Coordinates of C-alpha atoms and ligand atoms in Angstrom, one line a residue:
Chain A
M12 CA 0.0 0.0 0.0
S13 CA 1.2 3.5 -0.7
K14 CA 1.7 5.8 2.3
I15 CA 2.1 9.4 1.0
L16 CA 3.6 12.2 3.0
I17 CA 2.8 15.8 1.7
I18 CA 4.6 18.8 3.1
A19 CA 2.2 21.6 3.5
E20 CA 3.1 25.1 2.1
H21 CA 1.8 28.0 4.1
D22 CA 2.6 31.5 5.2
G23 CA 2.4 30.9 8.9
S24 CA -1.4 31.3 9.2
R25 CA -2.9 30.2 5.9
L26 CA -2.4 26.9 4.0
N27 CA -1.4 27.5 0.3
Q28 CA -3.7 26.1 -2.3
A29 CA -0.7 24.2 -3.8
T30 CA -1.0 21.8 -0.9
A31 CA -4.6 21.0 -1.7
K32 CA -3.4 20.2 -5.3
C33 CA -0.7 17.8 -4.0
V34 CA -3.4 16.1 -2.1
T35 CA -5.4 15.5 -5.4
C36 CA -2.3 14.2 -7.1
A37 CA -1.5 11.8 -4.2
A38 CA -5.2 10.7 -4.2
A39 CA -4.7 9.6 -7.8
V40 CA -2.3 6.9 -6.6
A41 CA -4.7 3.9 -5.9
G42 CA -5.3 3.2 -2.3
A43 CA -2.9 5.8 -1.0
E44 CA -3.0 6.8 2.6
I45 CA -2.3 10.6 2.7
T46 CA -0.6 12.4 5.6
V47 CA 0.0 16.1 5.6
A48 CA 3.0 17.5 7.6
V49 CA 3.0 21.0 8.8
F50 CA 6.2 22.7 9.9
A51 CA 5.9 26.0 11.6
A52 CA 6.8 27.9 14.8
D53 CA 3.1 27.4 15.7
S54 CA 1.2 25.2 13.3
A55 CA -2.2 25.0 14.9
A56 CA -4.2 27.2 12.4
V57 CA -2.6 25.7 9.3
A58 CA -2.8 22.1 10.6
A59 CA -6.7 22.7 11.2
Q60 CA -7.0 23.8 7.6
A61 CA -5.0 20.8 6.3
A62 CA -7.2 18.5 8.4
Q63 CA -10.3 19.7 6.5
L64 CA -8.8 18.7 3.0
A65 CA -10.9 15.8 1.6
G66 CA -8.8 12.7 1.4
V67 CA -6.3 13.6 4.1
A68 CA -6.0 10.7 6.7
R69 CA -3.8 12.4 9.2
V70 CA -2.1 15.7 9.8
L71 CA 1.4 15.9 11.5
R72 CA 2.3 19.1 13.4
V73 CA 6.2 19.8 13.8
D74 CA 6.4 23.0 15.9
H75 CA 9.8 24.6 16.4
P76 CA 10.9 28.2 16.4
A77 CA 13.4 27.4 13.7
N78 CA 10.5 26.5 11.4
A79 CA 9.0 30.0 11.5
Q80 CA 10.5 30.6 8.0
P81 CA 10.5 28.1 5.1
V82 CA 14.4 27.5 5.0
A83 CA 15.1 24.4 3.1
A84 CA 18.4 23.6 5.0
T85 CA 16.4 23.6 8.3
L86 CA 13.1 21.7 7.0
A87 CA 15.0 19.1 5.0
P88 CA 16.5 17.0 7.8
Q89 CA 13.2 17.2 9.6
L90 CA 11.2 16.1 6.6
A91 CA 13.6 13.3 5.8
A92 CA 13.4 12.0 9.3
L93 CA 9.6 12.1 9.2
A94 CA 9.7 10.4 5.8
N95 CA 10.7 7.0 7.3
G96 CA 8.0 4.5 6.5
Y97 CA 6.4 6.5 3.7
T98 CA 6.5 5.3 0.1
H99 CA 6.2 8.7 -1.4
V100 CA 7.1 12.3 -0.3
F101 CA 5.3 15.0 -2.1
G102 CA 5.7 18.8 -2.3
P103 CA 4.4 21.4 -4.6
S104 CA 6.3 22.5 -7.6
T105 CA 6.4 26.1 -6.3
T106 CA 9.7 27.8 -5.4
F107 CA 9.2 26.5 -1.8
G108 CA 8.8 22.8 -3.0
K109 CA 11.5 23.1 -5.7
D110 CA 14.0 24.5 -3.2
L111 CA 13.2 21.9 -0.5
M112 CA 12.3 18.5 -2.0
P113 CA 15.7 17.8 -3.8
R114 CA 17.4 18.4 -0.5
V115 CA 15.1 15.9 1.1
A116 CA 15.7 13.4 -1.8
G117 CA 19.5 14.0 -1.4
L118 CA 19.3 13.2 2.4
L119 CA 17.3 10.1 1.6
G120 CA 19.4 9.0 -1.4
A121 CA 16.0 8.7 -3.1
P122 CA 15.2 9.6 -6.7
Q123 CA 13.0 12.7 -7.3
L124 CA 10.6 13.2 -10.0
S125 CA 10.1 16.9 -10.7
D126 CA 6.7 18.5 -11.9
I127 CA 4.6 15.3 -12.0
M128 CA 1.5 16.2 -14.1
A129 CA -0.3 12.8 -14.1
V130 CA -0.2 9.6 -12.1
E131 CA -0.3 6.3 -13.9
S132 CA 0.4 4.1 -10.9
A133 CA 2.2 4.3 -7.7
T134 CA 5.6 3.8 -9.5
R135 CA 4.7 5.3 -13.0
F136 CA 4.1 9.1 -13.7
R137 CA 4.2 11.6 -16.4
R138 CA 6.2 14.9 -16.4
P139 CA 7.2 17.6 -18.9
M140 CA 10.8 18.0 -20.1
Y141 CA 12.3 20.5 -22.6
A142 CA 10.0 23.4 -21.5
G143 CA 6.9 21.2 -21.9
N144 CA 7.8 20.1 -25.5
A145 CA 8.1 16.5 -24.5
I146 CA 5.9 14.6 -22.0
V147 CA 7.7 11.8 -20.6
T148 CA 6.4 8.6 -18.8
V149 CA 8.7 7.8 -16.1
E150 CA 8.9 4.8 -13.8
V151 CA 10.7 3.7 -10.7
A152 CA 11.2 0.1 -9.4
A153 CA 8.5 -1.1 -7.0
G154 CA 9.6 -0.6 -3.4
T155 CA 11.8 2.6 -4.3
Q156 CA 11.0 5.4 -2.0
L157 CA 10.1 8.3 -4.2
V158 CA 10.2 12.0 -3.8
A159 CA 8.3 14.2 -6.1
T160 CA 7.2 17.8 -6.8
V161 CA 3.6 18.1 -8.1
R162 CA 2.9 20.4 -11.0
T163 CA 0.1 22.2 -9.4
A164 CA -1.4 23.5 -12.7
S165 CA -2.1 20.0 -13.6
F166 CA -4.4 19.1 -10.6
E167 CA -7.6 20.6 -9.1
A168 CA -7.4 21.7 -5.5
A169 CA -8.9 18.9 -3.1
G170 CA -12.2 20.0 -1.7
S171 CA -12.9 20.6 2.0
G172 CA -15.2 18.4 4.2
G173 CA -12.4 16.3 5.7
N174 CA -11.9 15.8 9.3
A175 CA -8.5 14.2 9.8
P176 CA -6.9 13.8 13.2
V177 CA -4.1 16.3 14.1
E178 CA -1.2 14.9 16.0
A179 CA 2.1 16.5 17.2
A180 CA 5.1 14.6 15.7
A181 CA 8.4 14.6 17.6
V182 CA 11.3 15.0 15.2
Q183 CA 14.7 14.5 16.9
V184 CA 17.3 15.9 14.5
E185 CA 20.1 18.4 14.8
L186 CA 19.3 21.6 12.9
P187 CA 21.9 23.4 11.0
T188 CA 23.1 27.0 12.0
H189 CA 24.9 27.7 8.8
T190 CA 21.8 29.4 7.1
R191 CA 20.1 32.4 8.3
F192 CA 16.9 33.9 6.9
V193 CA 17.2 37.6 6.5
S194 CA 14.1 38.9 5.0
V195 CA 11.4 38.5 2.4
S196 CA 10.0 41.4 0.4
A197 CA 6.6 40.5 -0.9
A198 CA 4.9 43.1 -3.1
R199 CA 1.5 42.9 -1.2
S200 CA -1.4 43.9 -3.3
D201 CA -5.2 43.4 -3.2
R202 CA -5.2 41.7 -6.5
P203 CA -5.8 38.0 -6.8
D204 CA -2.8 35.8 -6.5
L205 CA -1.3 35.0 -9.8
Q206 CA -0.9 31.3 -9.2
T207 CA -4.6 30.7 -8.2
A208 CA -6.4 33.5 -10.1
A209 CA -9.3 32.6 -12.4
R210 CA -8.4 35.4 -14.7
V211 CA -4.9 36.7 -15.6
V212 CA -4.1 39.8 -17.6
S213 CA -0.5 40.0 -18.8
G214 CA 1.9 42.1 -20.6
G215 CA 5.2 41.8 -22.4
R216 CA 8.1 44.0 -23.6
A217 CA 5.7 46.0 -25.8
L218 CA 4.5 47.8 -22.6
G219 CA 7.7 49.7 -22.6
S220 CA 7.7 51.0 -19.0
A221 CA 6.6 50.2 -15.5
E222 CA 4.3 53.2 -15.8
N223 CA 2.6 51.8 -18.9
F224 CA 1.8 48.6 -16.9
Q225 CA -0.8 50.7 -15.2
I226 CA -2.9 50.2 -18.2
L227 CA -3.0 46.5 -17.5
Y228 CA -3.4 46.9 -13.7
S229 CA -6.4 49.1 -14.3
L230 CA -8.0 46.5 -16.7
A231 CA -7.2 43.7 -14.4
D232 CA -8.8 45.4 -11.5
R233 CA -12.0 45.9 -13.6
M234 CA -12.0 42.1 -14.3
A235 CA -10.8 41.1 -10.8
A236 CA -7.8 39.5 -12.5
A237 CA -4.2 38.9 -11.5
V238 CA -1.4 40.4 -13.5
G239 CA 1.4 38.6 -15.1
A240 CA 4.3 39.4 -17.3
S241 CA 6.8 38.0 -19.8
R242 CA 10.5 37.5 -18.9
A243 CA 11.4 40.4 -21.2
A244 CA 9.0 42.7 -19.3
V245 CA 10.5 41.5 -15.9
D246 CA 14.1 41.8 -17.1
A247 CA 13.4 45.3 -18.3
G248 CA 12.1 46.3 -14.9
Y249 CA 8.6 46.9 -16.1
A250 CA 7.2 44.2 -13.8
A251 CA 8.2 42.4 -10.6
N252 CA 9.9 39.1 -10.8
D253 CA 7.1 37.3 -9.0
M254 CA 4.8 38.3 -12.0
Q255 CA 6.9 36.2 -14.5
V256 CA 4.9 33.4 -16.3
G257 CA 6.8 30.7 -18.1
Q258 CA 9.2 27.8 -18.0
T259 CA 11.2 29.7 -15.4
G260 CA 8.5 31.7 -13.8
K261 CA 5.1 30.6 -12.8
I262 CA 3.1 27.8 -14.5
I263 CA -0.6 28.9 -14.4
S264 CA -3.9 27.5 -15.3
P265 CA -6.5 30.2 -15.2
E266 CA -9.9 30.2 -16.9
L267 CA -8.8 33.2 -18.9
Y268 CA -5.3 34.4 -19.9
L269 CA -5.5 37.7 -21.7
C270 CA -2.1 38.9 -22.9
F271 CA -0.9 42.2 -24.5
G272 CA 2.2 42.5 -26.4
I273 CA 3.7 39.2 -25.8
S274 CA 5.3 37.4 -28.8
G275 CA 4.6 33.8 -27.6
A276 CA 8.1 32.4 -27.1
I277 CA 8.1 28.7 -26.3
Q278 CA 9.4 29.5 -22.8
H279 CA 6.5 31.7 -22.1
L280 CA 3.8 29.4 -23.7
T281 CA 4.9 26.5 -21.4
G282 CA 3.6 28.6 -18.5
I283 CA 0.1 29.0 -20.0
K284 CA -0.6 25.8 -21.8
D285 CA -3.2 24.9 -19.3
A286 CA -5.2 28.0 -19.4
R287 CA -8.8 27.2 -20.4
T288 CA -9.0 30.3 -22.8
I289 CA -6.0 32.2 -24.2
V290 CA -6.7 35.6 -25.7
A291 CA -3.9 37.5 -27.4
V292 CA -3.6 41.1 -28.4
N293 CA -0.5 41.8 -30.7
K294 CA 0.2 44.2 -33.4
D295 CA 2.0 41.6 -35.4
S296 CA -0.3 39.3 -37.1
E297 CA 2.6 36.8 -37.5
A298 CA 3.4 36.6 -33.8
P299 CA 3.6 33.0 -32.6
I300 CA 1.1 33.7 -29.9
F301 CA -1.6 33.6 -32.3
E302 CA -0.9 29.9 -33.1
I303 CA -2.3 29.0 -29.8
A304 CA -4.6 31.7 -28.9
D305 CA -8.3 30.8 -28.7
I306 CA -9.2 34.5 -29.5
G307 CA -6.6 36.7 -31.3
L308 CA -6.8 40.4 -32.1
V309 CA -4.2 42.2 -34.2
G310 CA -3.9 45.7 -33.0
D311 CA -2.3 48.3 -30.7
L312 CA -2.5 47.3 -27.1
F313 CA -2.3 50.9 -26.0
Q314 CA -5.7 51.5 -27.8
I315 CA -7.3 48.1 -27.2
A316 CA -6.6 47.6 -23.5
P317 CA -8.2 50.9 -22.3
E318 CA -11.1 50.4 -24.8
L319 CA -11.9 46.9 -23.4
E320 CA -11.7 48.3 -20.0
R321 CA -14.4 51.0 -20.9
L322 CA -16.6 48.3 -22.5
I323 CA -16.4 46.1 -19.4
A324 CA -17.1 49.1 -17.1
A325 CA -20.1 50.2 -19.3
A326 CA -21.6 46.7 -19.2
K327 CA -21.6 46.6 -15.4
Chain B
M17 CA 43.3 28.9 -2.6
K18 CA 39.8 30.3 -3.0
R19 CA 38.1 28.3 -5.6
I20 CA 34.8 28.2 -7.1
L21 CA 33.3 25.1 -8.9
V22 CA 30.9 25.8 -11.7
A23 CA 29.0 22.9 -13.0
I24 CA 27.9 23.1 -16.8
K25 CA 25.8 20.9 -18.9
R26 CA 25.6 20.5 -22.6
V27 CA 22.0 20.8 -23.7
V28 CA 20.0 21.4 -26.8
D29 CA 20.2 25.2 -27.5
Y30 CA 17.1 27.1 -26.3
N31 CA 16.4 28.4 -29.7
V32 CA 15.9 25.0 -31.2
R33 CA 12.3 23.7 -31.8
I34 CA 12.2 20.5 -29.9
R35 CA 10.8 17.4 -31.7
V36 CA 10.0 14.1 -30.1
K37 CA 11.3 11.1 -32.0
P38 CA 8.5 9.2 -33.7
D39 CA 9.3 6.1 -31.9
G40 CA 9.1 7.8 -28.6
T41 CA 12.5 7.0 -27.2
G42 CA 13.6 10.7 -26.9
V43 CA 13.9 14.0 -28.7
V44 CA 15.7 14.5 -32.0
T45 CA 19.3 15.7 -31.2
D46 CA 21.0 14.6 -34.5
G47 CA 22.3 17.7 -36.3
V48 CA 20.8 20.0 -33.6
K49 CA 22.7 22.9 -32.1
M50 CA 24.1 22.2 -28.6
S51 CA 25.0 24.8 -26.1
I52 CA 25.9 25.4 -22.4
N53 CA 22.7 25.4 -20.4
P54 CA 21.7 29.0 -20.2
F55 CA 21.6 29.2 -16.4
D56 CA 25.0 27.5 -16.2
E57 CA 26.4 30.3 -18.4
I58 CA 25.0 32.7 -15.8
A59 CA 26.6 30.6 -13.0
L60 CA 30.0 30.9 -14.7
E61 CA 29.6 34.5 -15.3
E62 CA 28.9 35.1 -11.7
A63 CA 32.0 33.1 -10.6
L64 CA 34.1 35.1 -13.0
R65 CA 32.8 38.3 -11.7
L66 CA 33.6 37.3 -8.1
K67 CA 37.1 36.4 -9.2
E68 CA 37.5 39.7 -10.9
K69 CA 36.4 41.5 -7.7
G70 CA 39.3 39.6 -5.9
L71 CA 36.8 37.5 -3.9
A72 CA 38.0 34.3 -5.5
E73 CA 41.2 33.0 -7.0
E74 CA 40.4 30.2 -9.3
V75 CA 37.2 29.2 -11.3
I76 CA 36.8 25.5 -12.2
V77 CA 34.3 24.4 -14.8
V78 CA 33.1 20.8 -14.7
T79 CA 30.8 18.7 -16.7
I80 CA 29.7 15.1 -16.6
G81 CA 29.0 13.4 -19.9
P82 CA 30.2 12.0 -23.2
S83 CA 33.2 13.3 -25.1
D84 CA 31.2 16.0 -27.1
C85 CA 30.8 17.9 -23.8
Q86 CA 34.4 19.1 -24.0
Q87 CA 33.2 21.7 -26.5
Q88 CA 31.0 23.3 -23.8
L89 CA 34.1 23.2 -21.4
R90 CA 36.2 24.9 -24.0
T91 CA 33.5 27.6 -24.2
G92 CA 33.7 27.9 -20.4
L93 CA 37.4 28.2 -20.6
A94 CA 37.1 30.9 -23.3
M95 CA 34.7 32.8 -21.1
G96 CA 37.5 32.9 -18.5
A97 CA 37.4 29.8 -16.3
D98 CA 40.9 28.8 -15.3
R99 CA 40.6 25.0 -15.7
A100 CA 38.1 22.4 -16.6
I101 CA 37.3 18.9 -15.4
H102 CA 35.5 16.5 -17.7
V103 CA 34.0 13.5 -15.9
Q104 CA 33.6 11.4 -19.1
T105 CA 30.8 8.9 -19.2
D106 CA 28.2 7.7 -21.7
A107 CA 25.8 6.7 -19.0
I108 CA 22.5 8.5 -18.3
I109 CA 23.3 10.7 -15.3
E110 CA 20.6 11.4 -13.0
P111 CA 20.7 14.5 -10.6
L112 CA 21.6 12.4 -7.6
V113 CA 24.7 10.8 -9.5
A114 CA 25.6 14.4 -10.8
A115 CA 25.5 15.7 -7.3
R116 CA 27.7 12.8 -5.8
V117 CA 30.3 13.6 -8.5
L118 CA 30.2 17.3 -7.7
H119 CA 30.4 16.5 -4.0
K120 CA 33.5 14.5 -4.5
L121 CA 35.0 17.3 -6.5
A122 CA 33.9 20.1 -4.1
E123 CA 35.7 18.3 -1.4
K124 CA 38.7 17.4 -3.3
E125 CA 39.2 20.9 -4.6
Q126 CA 38.0 22.4 -1.2
V127 CA 36.0 25.0 -3.0
M128 CA 34.4 28.0 -1.2
L129 CA 31.4 28.0 -3.6
A130 CA 29.7 25.8 -6.0
I131 CA 27.6 27.7 -8.5
L132 CA 25.1 25.8 -10.6
G133 CA 22.2 26.8 -12.9
K134 CA 18.8 26.5 -11.2
Q135 CA 17.7 24.0 -13.9
A136 CA 18.8 22.5 -17.0
I137 CA 16.6 23.3 -19.9
D138 CA 16.5 19.7 -21.2
D139 CA 15.1 17.6 -18.2
D140 CA 14.0 20.8 -16.3
A141 CA 14.6 18.8 -13.1
S142 CA 15.9 21.6 -10.9
Q143 CA 17.6 19.3 -8.4
T144 CA 21.3 19.0 -8.6
G145 CA 22.3 22.0 -6.6
Q146 CA 20.0 21.2 -3.8
I147 CA 21.1 17.5 -3.7
L148 CA 24.7 18.6 -3.7
A149 CA 24.1 20.8 -0.8
A150 CA 22.4 18.0 1.0
L151 CA 25.3 15.5 0.5
W152 CA 27.9 18.1 1.3
G153 CA 26.0 19.2 4.5
R154 CA 26.3 22.8 3.3
P155 CA 23.9 25.7 2.9
Q156 CA 22.0 26.2 -0.3
A157 CA 20.7 29.6 -1.8
T158 CA 18.7 28.5 -4.9
F159 CA 17.3 30.8 -7.6
A160 CA 19.6 33.6 -6.9
S161 CA 19.3 37.0 -8.4
R162 CA 21.9 38.8 -6.4
V163 CA 25.0 37.5 -4.6
E164 CA 27.3 39.3 -2.2
I165 CA 30.3 37.7 -0.4
E166 CA 31.8 39.3 2.7
G167 CA 33.7 37.7 5.6
G168 CA 33.1 34.0 5.0
T169 CA 29.4 34.4 4.3
A170 CA 27.2 35.0 1.2
T171 CA 24.2 37.1 1.3
V172 CA 21.9 36.0 -1.5
T173 CA 18.7 37.4 -2.8
R174 CA 16.4 34.7 -4.1
E175 CA 13.6 34.9 -6.6
V176 CA 10.6 33.2 -4.8
D177 CA 7.0 33.0 -5.7
A178 CA 6.2 35.7 -3.1
G179 CA 8.9 38.2 -4.3
L180 CA 12.4 38.4 -3.2
E181 CA 13.9 36.4 -0.2
T182 CA 17.3 37.0 1.3
L183 CA 19.4 34.4 3.0
N184 CA 22.8 34.8 4.7
V185 CA 24.7 31.6 4.5
D186 CA 28.1 30.4 5.7
L187 CA 30.7 29.4 3.1
P188 CA 31.2 26.9 1.6
A189 CA 27.8 26.9 0.1
V190 CA 25.9 26.0 -2.9
I191 CA 24.3 28.7 -5.1
T192 CA 21.8 28.1 -8.0
T193 CA 21.2 30.9 -10.5
D194 CA 18.1 32.5 -11.7
L195 CA 17.9 34.5 -15.0
R196 CA 18.3 38.0 -13.6
L197 CA 21.6 37.4 -11.7
N198 CA 23.7 38.7 -14.5
E199 CA 24.1 38.8 -18.3
P200 CA 27.0 36.4 -19.4
R201 CA 29.7 37.9 -21.5
Y202 CA 30.3 37.1 -25.1
V203 CA 33.4 35.1 -25.9
K204 CA 36.1 36.8 -28.1
L205 CA 38.1 35.1 -30.6
P206 CA 41.5 35.6 -28.9
D207 CA 39.9 34.0 -25.8
I208 CA 39.1 30.8 -27.7
M209 CA 42.6 30.6 -28.9
K210 CA 43.9 31.1 -25.3
A211 CA 41.2 28.5 -24.0
K212 CA 43.0 25.8 -26.0
K213 CA 46.0 26.1 -23.8
K214 CA 44.2 26.0 -20.5
P215 CA 44.3 22.7 -18.5
L216 CA 41.4 20.2 -19.1
D217 CA 41.5 17.1 -17.0
I218 CA 39.6 14.0 -17.9
L219 CA 38.3 11.7 -15.1
D220 CA 35.8 8.8 -15.0
L221 CA 33.1 8.0 -12.4
A222 CA 35.1 5.0 -11.0
S223 CA 38.0 7.1 -10.2
L224 CA 35.8 9.3 -8.1
G225 CA 34.2 6.2 -6.6
V226 CA 30.7 7.1 -7.9
E227 CA 28.4 4.5 -9.6
A228 CA 26.2 5.4 -12.5
L229 CA 23.0 4.4 -10.7
Q230 CA 19.9 4.9 -12.7
Q231 CA 16.7 4.9 -10.6
V232 CA 14.3 6.4 -13.0
Q233 CA 13.4 4.7 -16.3
M234 CA 12.1 7.0 -19.1
V235 CA 9.6 4.7 -20.7
K236 CA 8.1 6.9 -23.3
F237 CA 8.4 10.4 -24.8
E238 CA 5.4 12.1 -26.4
P239 CA 4.7 15.3 -27.9
P240 CA 2.4 17.6 -25.8
A241 CA -1.3 18.0 -26.5
Q242 CA -1.4 20.7 -29.2
R243 CA -3.7 23.8 -28.7
S244 CA -5.0 24.9 -32.0
R245 CA -5.4 28.2 -33.5
G246 CA -8.7 29.7 -32.6
V247 CA -10.6 32.7 -34.0
M248 CA -9.5 36.3 -34.9
V249 CA -11.6 39.2 -33.9
K250 CA -11.2 42.6 -35.5
D251 CA -11.5 45.2 -32.6
A252 CA -12.1 45.6 -28.9
Q253 CA -15.8 45.6 -29.4
E254 CA -15.7 42.1 -31.0
L255 CA -13.2 40.9 -28.4
F256 CA -15.5 42.0 -25.6
A257 CA -18.5 40.3 -27.2
A258 CA -16.4 37.1 -27.6
L259 CA -15.4 37.2 -23.9
Q260 CA -19.0 38.0 -22.9
K261 CA -20.3 35.0 -25.0
K262 CA -17.8 32.7 -22.9
G263 CA -18.9 34.2 -19.7
L264 CA -15.4 35.6 -19.0
V265 CA -16.3 39.2 -18.3
Ligands
FAD422 C1 16.5 29.7 -20.4 C2 15.4 30.6 -20.7 C3 14.3 30.8 -19.9 C4 13.2 31.6 -20.2 N1 12.1 31.6 -19.5 C5 11.1 32.5 -19.7 C6 10.0 32.5 -19.0 O1 9.7 31.8 -17.9 N2 8.9 33.4 -19.4 C7 9.1 34.2 -20.4 O2 8.1 35.0 -20.7 N3 10.2 34.2 -21.2 C8 11.2 33.4 -20.9 N4 12.3 33.4 -21.7 C9 12.4 34.4 -22.7 C10 11.7 34.1 -24.0 O3 12.5 33.4 -24.8 C11 11.3 35.4 -24.6 O4 12.6 36.2 -24.9 C12 10.3 36.3 -23.9 O5 9.2 35.6 -23.5 C13 9.9 37.5 -24.8 O6 9.0 38.4 -24.1 P1 8.0 39.3 -24.9 O7 7.0 38.4 -25.7 O8 7.4 40.1 -23.9 O9 8.9 40.1 -25.9 P2 9.1 40.0 -27.5 O10 9.4 38.8 -27.9 O11 10.0 41.1 -27.8 O12 7.7 40.5 -28.0 C14 7.0 41.6 -27.9 C15 5.8 41.6 -28.7 O13 5.0 42.8 -28.5 C16 4.4 43.1 -29.7 N5 4.1 44.5 -29.7 C17 5.1 45.5 -29.8 N6 4.3 46.7 -29.7 C18 3.0 46.4 -29.4 C19 1.8 47.3 -29.3 N7 1.9 48.5 -29.3 N8 0.7 46.6 -29.3 C20 0.6 45.2 -29.3 N9 1.7 44.4 -29.5 C21 2.9 45.1 -29.6 C22 5.4 42.6 -30.8 O14 4.7 42.4 -32.0 C23 6.0 41.4 -30.2 O15 5.3 40.2 -30.6 C24 13.3 32.5 -21.3 C25 14.5 32.4 -22.2 C26 15.4 31.5 -21.9 C27 16.7 31.5 -22.7

């Protein structure tokens, strides 16, 4: 039988939706018993949220002052110790999981599968390679303990309605002192979170400046959408790094992806493949983005974005 | 001597349109342009800049793979690395094995830093640096967009989902690079000539006591599901109507 341990991602008070997606992925392994581990300074609130996820059999709390921040070097030995007896250890394919899980795999000497997008059996999975241009079926030998990150855009979040028991877990490991958390600067905004938003408006190099991105923020706010950007826009300083969508940014799966002045480079497209509807506005009718857009419009974004905003406002 | 180890991987160039072989055994690589993984170029650039600032004395580039990989090592030497190590093997090298090799070399060369790309654009695994840090029992600062070395520690700004995170870590440490850390220099012709004279050592896995363990079988490669071209609309009004019809505004 598969026993799957999932590490919860959270910000100290709220469980990140990526965890609920890992639960759905784990539940696709036939007969899996799912445990969620919450590491925090005080994990009570987050553990209670994890316990409500449908399909979770048990929640383990590991409270320690050193767990106040998600530092991989600190969390990895604790998670590796806790992993004893589990067949699989899952984490999300977010920067948190990508940083942490390989360190756990290294400590366990276990293979890791990155970005699993489909489960075929307890030992057989599918994952993307080459920026999503190849989908590879991968397999490990039965009995191999497996570490994996879950490509969150490929799974729905597990529902609520669960009522799993919450237990405190004692983890006796020495914690390293060589890594110190200094700070995190999160650009806080009232806009929906890019990774979970139902609608995303995004812009590329064509925006030309950070000020011009206001046009997109304004439209996004009208639509209750999150705002994303291409790498070119982030590199140029028009948008913050946490807005980058693509192979090396965020992989998203919104209902609507509405992009302005993005050419559609392969590295960008890999981040939006799972969007339900892709809409592209670009002044170049030959732009590759039109090859995959469900709705395309050839034109000047500086004229079309404000006009679209007006039309939406008028219809409300 | 203050040394930096930079791991580089030979991969299909990022501009190449990837095609899956019809028999599903892999992707087409015959006659395809190969390059240094872009993130590894950034790693090497960062190491060179640290050396130029006087914070390191020697930059070693290492790669693990078949003989063709020496091309990429030579490019690394031309960029400015002092010497190269080629761990020659035709085996499939999983991240765990790559990390074991790098761990051996990091200890043998007593490096102050190992800098790696945050992921290779072929397998997109994003694992080797973190596994290396685990095996070595040293700090990791992944997805770096800024590195400052001072007094035996590194202060590293990391690109994370929430924004930017800063860690301070004791050296030696492992750093993996994100795109915005720097812009790699171009190689000039005289440097290519000079690189030919720089030392390139060839080792094998056995001499490092590492086994080419393969734990993951790649059973089948398939092209991704294709999205097809949709409809074109002619102006904002039509776009609005189309979105409204789909219930999206
Ligand atoms: C290793 C690696 C990883 C990468 N990872 C990512 C990634 O994660 N995400 C990512 O996005 N990119 C990534 N890239 C970069 C990618 O290859 C492209 O360079 C980038 O996506 C281009 O951004 P862009 O579409 O904004 O700019 P461009 O390609 O310059 O396109 C700008 C577009 O704007 C249009 N335009 C100009 N003016 C107007 C106007 N007034 N109105 C309407 N349209 C206009 C133009 O026709 C053009 O199509 C990566 C590259 C590498 C090598």
